[in-house]
PDB file of C-alpha atoms in Angstrom:
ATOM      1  CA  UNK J   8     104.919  55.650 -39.650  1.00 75.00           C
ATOM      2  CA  UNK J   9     103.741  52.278 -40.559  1.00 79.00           C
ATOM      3  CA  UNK J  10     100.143  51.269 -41.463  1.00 75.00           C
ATOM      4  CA  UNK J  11      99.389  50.192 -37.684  1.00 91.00           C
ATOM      5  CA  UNK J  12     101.235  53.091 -35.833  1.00 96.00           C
ATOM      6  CA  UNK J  13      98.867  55.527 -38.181  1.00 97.00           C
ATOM      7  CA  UNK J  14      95.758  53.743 -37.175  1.00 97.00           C
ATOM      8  CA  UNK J  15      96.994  53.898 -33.366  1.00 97.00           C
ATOM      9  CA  UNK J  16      97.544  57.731 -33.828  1.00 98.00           C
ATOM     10  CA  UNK J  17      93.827  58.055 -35.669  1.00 98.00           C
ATOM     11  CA  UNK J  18      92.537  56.301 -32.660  1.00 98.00           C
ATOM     12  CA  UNK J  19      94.625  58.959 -30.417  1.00 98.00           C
ATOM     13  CA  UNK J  20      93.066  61.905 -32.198  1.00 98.00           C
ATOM     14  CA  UNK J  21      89.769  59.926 -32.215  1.00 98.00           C
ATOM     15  CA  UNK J  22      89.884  59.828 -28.432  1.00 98.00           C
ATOM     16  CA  UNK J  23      91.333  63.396 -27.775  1.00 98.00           C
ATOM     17  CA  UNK J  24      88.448  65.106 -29.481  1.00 98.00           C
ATOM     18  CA  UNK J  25      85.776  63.319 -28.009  1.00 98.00           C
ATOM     19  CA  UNK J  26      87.492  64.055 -24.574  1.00 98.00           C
ATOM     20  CA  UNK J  27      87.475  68.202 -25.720  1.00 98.00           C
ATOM     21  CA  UNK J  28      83.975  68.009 -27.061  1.00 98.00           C
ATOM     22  CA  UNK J  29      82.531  66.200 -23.985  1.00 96.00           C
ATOM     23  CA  UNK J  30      82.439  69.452 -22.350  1.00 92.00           C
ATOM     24  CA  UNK J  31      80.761  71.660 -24.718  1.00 96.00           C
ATOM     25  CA  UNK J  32      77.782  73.363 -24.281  1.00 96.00           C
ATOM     26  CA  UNK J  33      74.674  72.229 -25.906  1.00 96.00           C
ATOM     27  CA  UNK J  34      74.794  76.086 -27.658  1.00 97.00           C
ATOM     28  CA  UNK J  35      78.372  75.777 -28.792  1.00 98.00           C
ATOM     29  CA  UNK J  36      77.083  72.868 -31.762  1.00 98.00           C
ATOM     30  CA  UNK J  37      75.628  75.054 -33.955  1.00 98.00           C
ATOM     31  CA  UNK J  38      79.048  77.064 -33.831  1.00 98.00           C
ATOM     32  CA  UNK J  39      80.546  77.723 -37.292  1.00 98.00           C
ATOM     33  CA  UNK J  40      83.358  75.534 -38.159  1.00 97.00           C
ATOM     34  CA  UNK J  41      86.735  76.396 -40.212  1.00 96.00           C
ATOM     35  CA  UNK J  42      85.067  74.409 -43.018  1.00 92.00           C
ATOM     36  CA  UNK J  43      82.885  77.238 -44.401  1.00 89.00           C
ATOM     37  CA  UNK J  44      78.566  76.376 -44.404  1.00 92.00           C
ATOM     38  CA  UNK J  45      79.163  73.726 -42.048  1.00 94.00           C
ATOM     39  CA  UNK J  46      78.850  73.938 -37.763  1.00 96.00           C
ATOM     40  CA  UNK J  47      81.157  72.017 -35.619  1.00 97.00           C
ATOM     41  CA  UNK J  48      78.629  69.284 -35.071  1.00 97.00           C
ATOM     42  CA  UNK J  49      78.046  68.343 -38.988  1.00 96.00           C
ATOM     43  CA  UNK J  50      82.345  68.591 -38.931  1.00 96.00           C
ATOM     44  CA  UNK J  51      82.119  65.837 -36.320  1.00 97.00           C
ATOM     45  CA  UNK J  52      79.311  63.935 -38.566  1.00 94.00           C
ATOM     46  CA  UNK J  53      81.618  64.185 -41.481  1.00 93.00           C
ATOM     47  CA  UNK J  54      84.670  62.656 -39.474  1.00 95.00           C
ATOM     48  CA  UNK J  55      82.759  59.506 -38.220  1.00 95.00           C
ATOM     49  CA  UNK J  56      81.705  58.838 -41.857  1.00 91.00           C
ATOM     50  CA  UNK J  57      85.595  57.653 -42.125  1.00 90.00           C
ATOM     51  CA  UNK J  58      85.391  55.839 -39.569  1.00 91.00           C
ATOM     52  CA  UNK J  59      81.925  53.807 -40.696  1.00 88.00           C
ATOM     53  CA  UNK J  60      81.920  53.561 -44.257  1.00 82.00           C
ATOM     54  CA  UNK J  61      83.895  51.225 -46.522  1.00 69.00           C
ATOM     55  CA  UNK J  62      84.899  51.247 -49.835  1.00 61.00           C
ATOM     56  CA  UNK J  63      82.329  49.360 -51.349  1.00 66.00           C
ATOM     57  CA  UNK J  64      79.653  51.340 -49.279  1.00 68.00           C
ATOM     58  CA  UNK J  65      81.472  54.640 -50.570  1.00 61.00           C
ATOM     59  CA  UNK J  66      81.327  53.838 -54.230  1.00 62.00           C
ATOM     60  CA  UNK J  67      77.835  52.809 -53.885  1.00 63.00           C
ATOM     61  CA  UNK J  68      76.808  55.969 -52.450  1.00 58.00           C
ATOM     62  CA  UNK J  69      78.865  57.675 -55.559  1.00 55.00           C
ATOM     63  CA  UNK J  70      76.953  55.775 -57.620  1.00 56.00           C
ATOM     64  CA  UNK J  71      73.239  56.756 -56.156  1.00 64.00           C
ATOM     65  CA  UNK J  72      74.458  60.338 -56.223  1.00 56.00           C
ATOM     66  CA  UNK J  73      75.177  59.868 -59.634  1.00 60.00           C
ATOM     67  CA  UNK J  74      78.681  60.747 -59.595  1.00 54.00           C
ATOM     68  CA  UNK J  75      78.172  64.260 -57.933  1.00 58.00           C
ATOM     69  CA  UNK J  76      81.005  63.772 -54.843  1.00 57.00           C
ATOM     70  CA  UNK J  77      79.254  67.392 -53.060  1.00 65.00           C
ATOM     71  CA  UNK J  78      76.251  65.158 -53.133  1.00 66.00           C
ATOM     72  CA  UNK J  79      77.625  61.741 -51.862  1.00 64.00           C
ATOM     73  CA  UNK J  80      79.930  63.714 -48.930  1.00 72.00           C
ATOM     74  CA  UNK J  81      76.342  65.629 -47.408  1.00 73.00           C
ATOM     75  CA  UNK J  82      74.475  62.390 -47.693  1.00 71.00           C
ATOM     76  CA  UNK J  83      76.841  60.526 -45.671  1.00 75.00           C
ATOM     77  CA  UNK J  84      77.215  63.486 -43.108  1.00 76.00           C
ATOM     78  CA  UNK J  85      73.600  63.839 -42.855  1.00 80.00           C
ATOM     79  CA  UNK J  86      73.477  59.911 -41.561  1.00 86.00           C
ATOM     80  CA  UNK J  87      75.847  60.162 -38.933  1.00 87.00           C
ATOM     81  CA  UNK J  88      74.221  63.477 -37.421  1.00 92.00           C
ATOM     82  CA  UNK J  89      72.079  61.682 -35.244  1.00 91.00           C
ATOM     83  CA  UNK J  90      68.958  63.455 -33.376  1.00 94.00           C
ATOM     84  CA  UNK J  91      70.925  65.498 -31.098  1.00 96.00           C
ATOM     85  CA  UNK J  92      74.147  66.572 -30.618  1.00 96.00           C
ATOM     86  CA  UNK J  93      74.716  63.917 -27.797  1.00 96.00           C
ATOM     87  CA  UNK J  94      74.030  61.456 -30.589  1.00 96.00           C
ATOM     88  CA  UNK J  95      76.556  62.831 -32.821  1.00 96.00           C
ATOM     89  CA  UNK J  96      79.485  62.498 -30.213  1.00 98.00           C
ATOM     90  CA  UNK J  97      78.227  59.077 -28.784  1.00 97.00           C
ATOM     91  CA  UNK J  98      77.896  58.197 -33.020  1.00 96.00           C
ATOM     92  CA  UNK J  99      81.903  59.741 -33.304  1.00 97.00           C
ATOM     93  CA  UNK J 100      83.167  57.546 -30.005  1.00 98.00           C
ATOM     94  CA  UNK J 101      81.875  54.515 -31.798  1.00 97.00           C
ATOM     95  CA  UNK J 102      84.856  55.392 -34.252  1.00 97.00           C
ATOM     96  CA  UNK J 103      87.301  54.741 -31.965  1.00 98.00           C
ATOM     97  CA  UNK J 104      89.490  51.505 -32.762  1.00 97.00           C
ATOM     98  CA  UNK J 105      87.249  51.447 -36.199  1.00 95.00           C
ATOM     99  CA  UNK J 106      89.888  49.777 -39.161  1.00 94.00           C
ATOM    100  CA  UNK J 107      86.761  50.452 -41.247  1.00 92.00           C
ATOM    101  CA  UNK J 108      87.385  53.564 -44.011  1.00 89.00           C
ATOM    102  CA  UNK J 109      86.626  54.533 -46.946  1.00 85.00           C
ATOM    103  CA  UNK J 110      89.338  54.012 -49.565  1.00 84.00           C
ATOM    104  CA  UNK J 111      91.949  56.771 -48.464  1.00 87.00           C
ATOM    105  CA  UNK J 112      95.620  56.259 -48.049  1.00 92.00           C
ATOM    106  CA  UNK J 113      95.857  55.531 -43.742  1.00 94.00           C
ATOM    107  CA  UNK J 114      98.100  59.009 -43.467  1.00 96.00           C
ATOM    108  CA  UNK J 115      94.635  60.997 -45.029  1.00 95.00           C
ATOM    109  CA  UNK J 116      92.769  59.409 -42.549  1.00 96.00           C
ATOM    110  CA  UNK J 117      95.115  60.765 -39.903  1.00 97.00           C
ATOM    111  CA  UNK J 118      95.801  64.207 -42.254  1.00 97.00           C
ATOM    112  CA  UNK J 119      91.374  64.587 -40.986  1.00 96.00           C
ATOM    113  CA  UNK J 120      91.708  64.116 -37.856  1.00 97.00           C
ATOM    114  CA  UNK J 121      94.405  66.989 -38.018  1.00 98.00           C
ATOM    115  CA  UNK J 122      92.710  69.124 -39.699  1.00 98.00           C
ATOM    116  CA  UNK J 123      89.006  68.351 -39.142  1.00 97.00           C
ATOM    117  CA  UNK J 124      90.204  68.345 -35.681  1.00 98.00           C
ATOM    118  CA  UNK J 125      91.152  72.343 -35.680  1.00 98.00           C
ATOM    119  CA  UNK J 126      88.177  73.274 -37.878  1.00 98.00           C
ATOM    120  CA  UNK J 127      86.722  72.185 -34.886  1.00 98.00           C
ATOM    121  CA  UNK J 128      88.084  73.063 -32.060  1.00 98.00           C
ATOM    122  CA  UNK J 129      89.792  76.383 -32.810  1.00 97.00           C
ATOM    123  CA  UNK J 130      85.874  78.009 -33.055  1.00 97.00           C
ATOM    124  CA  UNK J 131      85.270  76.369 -29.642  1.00 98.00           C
ATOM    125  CA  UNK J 132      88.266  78.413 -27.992  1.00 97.00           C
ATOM    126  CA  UNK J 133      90.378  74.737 -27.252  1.00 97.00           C
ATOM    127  CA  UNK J 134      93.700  73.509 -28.369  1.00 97.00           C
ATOM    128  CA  UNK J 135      95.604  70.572 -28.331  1.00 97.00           C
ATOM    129  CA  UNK J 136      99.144  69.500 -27.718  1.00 97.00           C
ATOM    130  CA  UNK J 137      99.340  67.503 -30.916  1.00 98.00           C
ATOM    131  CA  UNK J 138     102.340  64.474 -31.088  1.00 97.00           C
ATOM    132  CA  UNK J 139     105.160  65.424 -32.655  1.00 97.00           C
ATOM    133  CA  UNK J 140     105.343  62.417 -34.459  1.00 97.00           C
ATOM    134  CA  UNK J 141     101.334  62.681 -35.530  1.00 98.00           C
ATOM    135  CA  UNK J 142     101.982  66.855 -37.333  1.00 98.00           C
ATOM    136  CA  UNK J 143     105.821  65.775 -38.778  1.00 98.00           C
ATOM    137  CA  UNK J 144     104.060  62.776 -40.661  1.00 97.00           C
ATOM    138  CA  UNK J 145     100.969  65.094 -41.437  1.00 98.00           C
ATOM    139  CA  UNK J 146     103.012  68.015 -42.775  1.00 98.00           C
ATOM    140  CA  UNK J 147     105.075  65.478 -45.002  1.00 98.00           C
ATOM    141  CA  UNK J 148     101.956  63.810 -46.443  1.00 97.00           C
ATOM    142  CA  UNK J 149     100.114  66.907 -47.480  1.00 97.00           C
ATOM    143  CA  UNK J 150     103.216  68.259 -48.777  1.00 97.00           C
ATOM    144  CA  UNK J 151     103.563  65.765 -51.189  1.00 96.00           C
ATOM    145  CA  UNK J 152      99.932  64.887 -52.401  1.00 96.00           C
ATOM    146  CA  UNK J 153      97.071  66.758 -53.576  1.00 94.00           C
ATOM    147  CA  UNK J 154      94.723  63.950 -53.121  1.00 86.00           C
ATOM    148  CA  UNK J 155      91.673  64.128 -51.155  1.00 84.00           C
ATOM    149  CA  UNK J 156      92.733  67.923 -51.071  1.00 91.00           C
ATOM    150  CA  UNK J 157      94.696  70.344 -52.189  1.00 94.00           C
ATOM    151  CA  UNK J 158      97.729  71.093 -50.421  1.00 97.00           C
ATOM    152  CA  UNK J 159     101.079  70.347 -52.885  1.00 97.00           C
ATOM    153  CA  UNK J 160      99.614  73.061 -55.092  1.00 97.00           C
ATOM    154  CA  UNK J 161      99.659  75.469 -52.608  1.00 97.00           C
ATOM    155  CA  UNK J 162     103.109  75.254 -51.589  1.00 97.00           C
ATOM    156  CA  UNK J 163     104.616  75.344 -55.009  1.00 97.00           C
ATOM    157  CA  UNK J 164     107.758  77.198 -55.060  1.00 97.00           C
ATOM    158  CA  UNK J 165     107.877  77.425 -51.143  1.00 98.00           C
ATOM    159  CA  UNK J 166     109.814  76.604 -48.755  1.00 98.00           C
ATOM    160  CA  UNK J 167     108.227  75.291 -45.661  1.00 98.00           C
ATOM    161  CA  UNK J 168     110.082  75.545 -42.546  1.00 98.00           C
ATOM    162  CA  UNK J 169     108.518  74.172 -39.030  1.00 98.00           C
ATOM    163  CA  UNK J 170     110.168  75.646 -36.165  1.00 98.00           C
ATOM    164  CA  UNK J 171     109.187  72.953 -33.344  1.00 97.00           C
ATOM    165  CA  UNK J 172     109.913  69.965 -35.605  1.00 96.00           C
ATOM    166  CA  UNK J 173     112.962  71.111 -37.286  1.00 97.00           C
ATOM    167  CA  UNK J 174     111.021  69.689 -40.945  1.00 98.00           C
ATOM    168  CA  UNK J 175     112.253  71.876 -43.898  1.00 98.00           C
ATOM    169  CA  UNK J 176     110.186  71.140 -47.168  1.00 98.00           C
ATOM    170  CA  UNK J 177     110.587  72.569 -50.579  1.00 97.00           C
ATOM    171  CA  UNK J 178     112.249  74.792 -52.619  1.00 97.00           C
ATOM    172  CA  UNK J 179     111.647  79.307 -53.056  1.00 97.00           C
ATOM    173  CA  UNK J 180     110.211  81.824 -50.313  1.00 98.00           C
ATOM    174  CA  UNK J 181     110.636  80.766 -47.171  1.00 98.00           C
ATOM    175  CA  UNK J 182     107.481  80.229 -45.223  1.00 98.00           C
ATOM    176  CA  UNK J 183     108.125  79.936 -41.185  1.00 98.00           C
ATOM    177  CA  UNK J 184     105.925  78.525 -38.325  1.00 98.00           C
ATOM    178  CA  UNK J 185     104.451  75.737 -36.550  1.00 98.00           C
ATOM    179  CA  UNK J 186     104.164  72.536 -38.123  1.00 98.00           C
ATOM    180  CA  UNK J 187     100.180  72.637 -37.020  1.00 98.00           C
ATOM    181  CA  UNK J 188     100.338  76.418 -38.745  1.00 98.00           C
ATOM    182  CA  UNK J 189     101.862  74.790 -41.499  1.00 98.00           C
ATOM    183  CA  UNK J 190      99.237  72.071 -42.263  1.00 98.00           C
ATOM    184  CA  UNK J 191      96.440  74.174 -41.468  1.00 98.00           C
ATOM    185  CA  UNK J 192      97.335  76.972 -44.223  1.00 97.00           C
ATOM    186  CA  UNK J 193      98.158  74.473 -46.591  1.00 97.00           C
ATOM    187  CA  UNK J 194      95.061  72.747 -46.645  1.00 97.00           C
ATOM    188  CA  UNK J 195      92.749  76.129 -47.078  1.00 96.00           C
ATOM    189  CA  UNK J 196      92.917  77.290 -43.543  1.00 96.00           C
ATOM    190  CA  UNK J 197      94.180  81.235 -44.081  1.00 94.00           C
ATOM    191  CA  UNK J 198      93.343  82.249 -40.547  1.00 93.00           C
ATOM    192  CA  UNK J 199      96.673  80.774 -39.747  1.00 96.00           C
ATOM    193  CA  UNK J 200      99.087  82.806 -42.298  1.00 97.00           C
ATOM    194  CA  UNK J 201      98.841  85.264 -39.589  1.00 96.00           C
ATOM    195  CA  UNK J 202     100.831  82.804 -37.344  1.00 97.00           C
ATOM    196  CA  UNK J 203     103.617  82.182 -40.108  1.00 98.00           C
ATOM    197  CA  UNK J 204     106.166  84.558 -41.786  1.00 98.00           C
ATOM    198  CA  UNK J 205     108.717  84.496 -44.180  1.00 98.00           C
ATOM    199  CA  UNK J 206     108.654  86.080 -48.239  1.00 98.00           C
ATOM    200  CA  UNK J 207     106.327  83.209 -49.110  1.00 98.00           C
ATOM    201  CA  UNK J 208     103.759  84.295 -46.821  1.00 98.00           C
ATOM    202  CA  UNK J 209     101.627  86.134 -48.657  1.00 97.00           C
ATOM    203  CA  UNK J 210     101.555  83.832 -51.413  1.00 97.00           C
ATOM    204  CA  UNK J 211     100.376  80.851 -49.504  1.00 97.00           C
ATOM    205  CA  UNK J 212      97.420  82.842 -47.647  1.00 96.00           C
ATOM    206  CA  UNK J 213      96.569  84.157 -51.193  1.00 96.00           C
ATOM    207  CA  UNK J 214      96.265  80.231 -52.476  1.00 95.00           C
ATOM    208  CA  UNK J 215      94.742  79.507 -49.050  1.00 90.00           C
ATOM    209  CA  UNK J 216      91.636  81.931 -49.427  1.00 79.00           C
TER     210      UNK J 216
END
């Protein structure tokens, strides 16, 4: 993918989840997310933060949270979590078509949407058809970097094999599933080792928990 097919398939994924979260119920906000102390809502804060904040902006913010990153992330959520919950989702669709970020490689970016996407939605009971060409370029990324998080570390010595792309990764214990599967337990998400199998299995949930 090049630079402006990645920001086309952030603004894809930018657009999909607004369309799946324009039908939730007012109740179904304060559901837990996949990204543990947080609800969906504040997930949804914390994704139009990319899509708002610049570099300089970011670093300043690092720099009046005196270097404590925990500090600077809830600070920036916290301003894009509007009054309501309406707010927060008309604040989000503002993202849409944003080139504004803060200073992440353009594949992280997309590697959020992904991810932050399913921390999201799978609580809420919905799913999405993701492009093939949006998870193969996902999987790859993560696989290779443990910037932003960890995800290179956890597949150490594994073999990753995506049965609907055809991507095999790695080297040791075969680990076999979807490439969404894939990216999800490799960036912390354990609930879906149970959709994977192969020897390295167990290994990857136990890095994953």
């Amino acid at each position: 993918m090049d630079g402006n097919a990645v920001w086309q398939s952030i603004d894809v994924e930018r657009t999909a989840l607004v369309d799946d979260l324009a039908q939730v119920e007012e109740w179904q906000w304060s559901t837990s997310s996949l990204c543990v102390g947080l609800t969906v809502r504040e997930v949804l804060a914390h994704l139009t933060v990319s899509g708002v904040v610049s570099g300089p902006r970011w670093f300043a913010g690092v720099v009046r949270a005196r270097f404590d990153f925990d500090k600077q992330m809830d600070d920036r959520l916290r301003e894009q979590l509007g009054a309501s919950s309406s707010e927060t989702l008309s604040l989000f669709r503002a993202t849409i078509g944003s080139r504004t970020s803060p200073p992440l490689p353009r594949l992280a970016l997309l590697g959020e949407m992904v991810v932050h996407g399913e921390d999201i939605r799978r609580p809420l009971g919905l799913a999405r058809d993701y492009p093939e060409q949006t998870l193969s370029s996902v999987l790859r990324y993560y696989a290779g970097t443990d910037q932003v998080v960890i995800a290179k570390k956890r597949v150490r010595g594994l073999q990753l094999e995506a049965v609907d792309t055809g991507i095999t990764l790695g080297e040791g214990k075969i680990v076999r599933g979807s490439t969404l599967a894939l990216v999800m337990a490799m960036t912390g998400r354990g609930a879906y080792c149970a959709e994977l199998t192969g020897a390295g299995v167990g290994a990857l949930s136990a890095r994953s928990s």
